[in-house]
Amino acid sequence: MSTEPPPNGSGQPPDDDPFRKPPPTNQGGGSPYDMPQGQNPYGDASRTPPPYGGTPPPYSGDPYGGGHGGADPLAGMPPLAESGKRVLARLIDMVLIGIIVGLLSWAFGITGFDTDTDDINAGKQAASSLLTAVLYIAYDVILTARTGQTLGKKLMKLRVANLDNGATPSTQTNLVRALVLWVPFAFCCACIWTAICGGWSFFDKPYKQGLHDKAAKTVVVSSD
């Protein structure tokens, strides 16, 4: 059996990730069946276990099923990022990559639509969309997998984190996140999709997630 460690981006955050939350400690200290006879293993006599194994009200917990017993996945993490700051960070990223896309499109001759041939126009448009998607996705995945931050997020003091443990998301997680955000942007909906996808965080509760965050099970938090 190989003893080599799994390759980078295997889906699990590194053990030395400074942002990863420590695992919860067992506060119970033993089995409820070890308690003295006649004592309620559930504490207060007025608090009895719900019938049929249900969850006692009020309901609280991770809607993705990451936590058990009503644990808050955000416990021990920095505060969630303000949606306004997220928008500014995204605009900074879009401007930076947009400049690069424009320059490369000009260099490869796929920006001009100076012909009446529909096939050539369609080919140039497809090439431009593909270049846009590749650059935006690569930018998001590579930078976020390293530190949880794009340049825009770094300037706005934000970072992306796994919802369940606060660690920097893996390459696979960031790829899912970037695909949901940038593929529709590049090939059909442009800024409309970006506004919908990212703007979802203004109304989402309790984790202020965009649609791409929901797909990847991530959140954006402050890095102050």
CSV table of C-alpha atoms in Angstrom, one decimal:
chain,number,residue,atom,x,y,z
A,1,MET,CA,0.0,0.0,0.0
A,2,SER,CA,1.4,3.4,-0.9
A,3,THR,CA,2.4,5.7,1.9
A,4,GLU,CA,2.5,8.9,-0.2
A,5,PRO,CA,0.2,11.7,1.0
A,6,PRO,CA,-2.8,12.5,-1.2
A,7,PRO,CA,-2.1,15.0,-4.0
A,8,ASN,CA,-2.9,18.7,-3.6
A,9,GLY,CA,-6.6,19.4,-4.4
A,10,SER,CA,-7.8,15.9,-3.3
A,11,GLY,CA,-10.9,17.4,-1.8
A,12,GLN,CA,-9.6,17.7,1.8
A,13,PRO,CA,-8.1,21.0,3.2
A,14,PRO,CA,-4.6,20.6,4.5
A,15,ASP,CA,-4.2,19.9,8.2
A,16,ASP,CA,-2.0,23.0,8.7
A,17,ASP,CA,-4.6,25.4,7.3
A,18,PRO,CA,-4.6,28.3,9.8
A,19,PHE,CA,-8.3,29.0,9.2
A,20,ARG,CA,-9.6,25.5,9.9
A,21,LYS,CA,-11.7,25.2,13.0
A,22,PRO,CA,-10.6,22.6,15.6
A,23,PRO,CA,-12.9,19.6,15.9
A,24,PRO,CA,-15.5,19.9,18.7
A,25,THR,CA,-14.6,18.3,22.0
A,26,ASN,CA,-16.8,15.9,23.8
A,27,GLN,CA,-18.6,17.7,26.6
A,28,GLY,CA,-20.7,14.8,27.6
A,29,GLY,CA,-18.1,12.8,29.4
A,30,GLY,CA,-19.7,9.4,28.9
A,31,SER,CA,-22.8,7.4,28.2
A,32,PRO,CA,-26.1,8.5,29.6
A,33,TYR,CA,-26.5,5.0,30.7
A,34,ASP,CA,-23.6,5.4,33.2
A,35,MET,CA,-25.6,7.9,35.3
A,36,PRO,CA,-27.0,6.9,38.7
A,37,GLN,CA,-30.3,5.1,38.7
A,38,GLY,CA,-33.3,7.4,38.7
A,39,GLN,CA,-31.4,10.4,37.2
A,40,ASN,CA,-32.6,11.7,33.9
A,41,PRO,CA,-29.8,11.3,31.4
A,42,TYR,CA,-31.1,14.3,29.4
A,43,GLY,CA,-30.5,16.7,32.3
A,44,ASP,CA,-33.5,18.7,33.5
A,45,ALA,CA,-36.5,16.4,34.2
A,46,SER,CA,-38.6,18.8,32.1
A,47,ARG,CA,-36.5,18.1,29.1
A,48,THR,CA,-37.3,14.7,27.8
A,49,PRO,CA,-36.2,13.2,24.5
A,50,PRO,CA,-38.6,13.9,21.6
A,51,PRO,CA,-40.6,10.9,20.4
A,52,TYR,CA,-39.5,8.9,17.4
A,53,GLY,CA,-36.0,10.4,17.4
A,54,GLY,CA,-37.1,13.8,16.1
A,55,THR,CA,-35.3,17.1,16.7
A,56,PRO,CA,-36.6,19.1,19.6
A,57,PRO,CA,-37.7,22.7,18.8
A,58,PRO,CA,-36.5,25.2,18.1
A,59,TYR,CA,-34.8,23.8,15.0
A,60,SER,CA,-31.2,24.9,14.5
A,61,GLY,CA,-28.4,23.4,12.6
A,62,ASP,CA,-26.7,23.1,9.2
A,63,PRO,CA,-29.2,22.8,6.4
A,64,TYR,CA,-26.6,20.9,4.4
A,65,GLY,CA,-26.5,18.2,7.1
A,66,GLY,CA,-22.9,18.9,8.1
A,67,GLY,CA,-23.6,19.3,11.8
A,68,HIS,CA,-25.5,17.0,14.2
A,69,GLY,CA,-27.4,18.0,17.3
A,70,GLY,CA,-28.1,21.5,16.2
A,71,ALA,CA,-24.5,22.7,16.1
A,72,ASP,CA,-23.9,26.0,14.4
A,73,PRO,CA,-21.4,25.6,11.6
A,74,LEU,CA,-20.3,29.3,11.9
A,75,ALA,CA,-19.3,28.9,15.6
A,76,GLY,CA,-15.7,29.9,15.9
A,77,MET,CA,-15.5,31.5,12.5
A,78,PRO,CA,-15.1,35.2,11.7
A,79,PRO,CA,-18.3,37.2,11.0
A,80,LEU,CA,-19.9,36.8,7.6
A,81,ALA,CA,-18.8,39.4,5.0
A,82,GLU,CA,-21.0,42.3,4.2
A,83,SER,CA,-22.7,41.9,0.9
A,84,GLY,CA,-21.7,45.4,-0.2
A,85,LYS,CA,-18.0,44.5,0.3
A,86,ARG,CA,-18.5,41.3,-1.7
A,87,VAL,CA,-19.9,43.3,-4.6
A,88,LEU,CA,-16.9,45.7,-4.6
A,89,ALA,CA,-14.5,42.7,-4.4
A,90,ARG,CA,-16.2,41.1,-7.4
A,91,LEU,CA,-16.2,44.3,-9.4
A,92,ILE,CA,-12.4,44.6,-8.8
A,93,ASP,CA,-11.9,41.1,-10.0
A,94,MET,CA,-14.1,41.5,-13.1
A,95,VAL,CA,-12.2,44.7,-14.1
A,96,LEU,CA,-8.8,43.1,-13.7
A,97,ILE,CA,-9.6,39.9,-15.6
A,98,GLY,CA,-11.7,41.9,-18.1
A,99,ILE,CA,-8.6,43.9,-19.1
A,100,ILE,CA,-6.6,40.7,-19.7
A,101,VAL,CA,-9.5,39.1,-21.7
A,102,GLY,CA,-9.6,42.2,-23.8
A,103,LEU,CA,-5.9,42.3,-24.5
A,104,LEU,CA,-5.8,38.5,-25.4
A,105,SER,CA,-8.9,38.8,-27.5
A,106,TRP,CA,-7.3,41.6,-29.5
A,107,ALA,CA,-4.0,39.7,-29.8
A,108,PHE,CA,-5.7,36.6,-31.1
A,109,GLY,CA,-8.0,38.6,-33.4
A,110,ILE,CA,-11.2,37.5,-31.9
A,111,THR,CA,-12.6,40.9,-31.0
A,112,GLY,CA,-13.4,42.3,-34.4
A,113,PHE,CA,-16.7,41.6,-36.1
A,114,ASP,CA,-16.0,43.3,-39.4
A,115,THR,CA,-17.5,40.8,-41.7
A,116,ASP,CA,-21.0,39.9,-42.8
A,117,THR,CA,-20.3,36.1,-42.7
A,118,ASP,CA,-22.5,34.7,-39.9
A,119,ASP,CA,-20.3,31.6,-39.5
A,120,ILE,CA,-17.2,33.7,-38.8
A,121,ASN,CA,-19.1,36.0,-36.4
A,122,ALA,CA,-20.4,32.9,-34.5
A,123,GLY,CA,-16.9,31.4,-34.4
A,124,LYS,CA,-15.3,34.6,-33.0
A,125,GLN,CA,-18.1,34.9,-30.4
A,126,ALA,CA,-17.6,31.3,-29.3
A,127,ALA,CA,-13.9,31.8,-29.1
A,128,SER,CA,-14.2,35.0,-27.1
A,129,SER,CA,-16.7,33.3,-24.7
A,130,LEU,CA,-14.4,30.3,-24.2
A,131,LEU,CA,-11.4,32.6,-23.5
A,132,THR,CA,-13.5,34.6,-21.0
A,133,ALA,CA,-14.7,31.5,-19.2
A,134,VAL,CA,-11.3,29.9,-19.0
A,135,LEU,CA,-9.6,33.0,-17.6
A,136,TYR,CA,-12.2,33.9,-15.1
A,137,ILE,CA,-12.5,30.3,-13.8
A,138,ALA,CA,-8.7,29.8,-13.6
A,139,TYR,CA,-8.3,33.1,-11.8
A,140,ASP,CA,-10.9,32.2,-9.2
A,141,VAL,CA,-9.9,28.6,-8.7
A,142,ILE,CA,-6.1,29.1,-8.4
A,143,LEU,CA,-6.1,32.1,-6.1
A,144,THR,CA,-9.0,31.0,-3.9
A,145,ALA,CA,-7.6,27.5,-3.5
A,146,ARG,CA,-4.3,29.0,-2.2
A,147,THR,CA,-5.5,31.5,0.3
A,148,GLY,CA,-9.3,31.8,0.1
A,149,GLN,CA,-8.9,35.2,-1.5
A,150,THR,CA,-8.9,36.7,-5.0
A,151,LEU,CA,-7.2,40.1,-5.4
A,152,GLY,CA,-10.5,41.8,-4.9
A,153,LYS,CA,-11.3,39.9,-1.8
A,154,LYS,CA,-7.8,40.6,-0.4
A,155,LEU,CA,-8.3,44.3,-0.9
A,156,MET,CA,-11.6,44.2,0.8
A,157,LYS,CA,-10.4,41.9,3.6
A,158,LEU,CA,-12.6,39.0,2.8
A,159,ARG,CA,-12.0,35.3,2.2
A,160,VAL,CA,-13.9,32.2,1.1
A,161,ALA,CA,-14.3,29.4,3.7
A,162,ASN,CA,-15.9,26.0,3.8
A,163,LEU,CA,-19.2,26.2,5.6
A,164,ASP,CA,-18.6,23.1,7.7
A,165,ASN,CA,-15.1,23.7,9.1
A,166,GLY,CA,-13.9,27.2,8.1
A,167,ALA,CA,-11.0,25.9,6.1
A,168,THR,CA,-9.8,27.2,2.8
A,169,PRO,CA,-11.8,25.4,0.1
A,170,SER,CA,-10.1,22.7,-1.9
A,171,THR,CA,-9.4,23.0,-5.7
A,172,GLN,CA,-12.4,20.8,-6.4
A,173,THR,CA,-14.7,22.9,-4.2
A,174,ASN,CA,-13.5,26.2,-5.8
A,175,LEU,CA,-13.9,24.7,-9.3
A,176,VAL,CA,-17.6,24.0,-8.6
A,177,ARG,CA,-18.0,27.5,-7.2
A,178,ALA,CA,-16.3,29.1,-10.2
A,179,LEU,CA,-18.2,27.0,-12.8
A,180,VAL,CA,-21.6,28.0,-11.4
A,181,LEU,CA,-20.5,31.7,-11.4
A,182,TRP,CA,-18.6,32.1,-14.6
A,183,VAL,CA,-19.9,29.6,-17.2
A,184,PRO,CA,-23.4,31.3,-17.6
A,185,PHE,CA,-21.6,34.7,-17.4
A,186,ALA,CA,-19.3,33.9,-20.3
A,187,PHE,CA,-21.7,32.0,-22.6
A,188,CYS,CA,-25.2,33.5,-22.2
A,189,CYS,CA,-26.1,35.8,-19.4
A,190,ALA,CA,-23.1,38.0,-18.7
A,191,CYS,CA,-23.6,40.6,-16.0
A,192,ILE,CA,-27.3,39.6,-15.5
A,193,TRP,CA,-26.2,36.2,-14.1
A,194,THR,CA,-23.5,37.7,-12.0
A,195,ALA,CA,-26.0,40.1,-10.4
A,196,ILE,CA,-28.4,37.2,-9.7
A,197,CYS,CA,-25.8,34.8,-8.5
A,198,GLY,CA,-23.9,37.2,-6.3
A,199,GLY,CA,-26.9,39.3,-5.4
A,200,TRP,CA,-28.5,36.3,-3.8
A,201,SER,CA,-26.3,36.9,-0.7
A,202,PHE,CA,-28.2,40.1,0.1
A,203,PHE,CA,-31.3,38.0,0.8
A,204,ASP,CA,-30.0,34.6,1.8
A,205,LYS,CA,-30.3,33.6,5.4
A,206,PRO,CA,-28.7,32.6,7.6
A,207,TYR,CA,-25.4,32.3,5.8
A,208,LYS,CA,-25.6,35.1,3.2
A,209,GLN,CA,-24.6,32.8,0.4
A,210,GLY,CA,-24.6,33.5,-3.3
A,211,LEU,CA,-25.9,30.7,-5.6
A,212,HIS,CA,-22.3,29.7,-6.3
A,213,ASP,CA,-21.7,29.4,-2.5
A,214,LYS,CA,-24.7,27.2,-2.1
A,215,ALA,CA,-23.5,24.9,-4.9
A,216,ALA,CA,-20.0,24.6,-3.3
A,217,LYS,CA,-21.2,24.8,0.4
A,218,THR,CA,-19.0,27.8,1.1
A,219,VAL,CA,-19.4,31.1,2.8
A,220,VAL,CA,-17.6,34.4,2.5
A,221,VAL,CA,-16.3,35.8,5.8
A,222,SER,CA,-14.2,38.7,7.0
A,223,SER,CA,-10.5,38.2,7.2
A,224,ASP,CA,-9.7,41.1,9.6
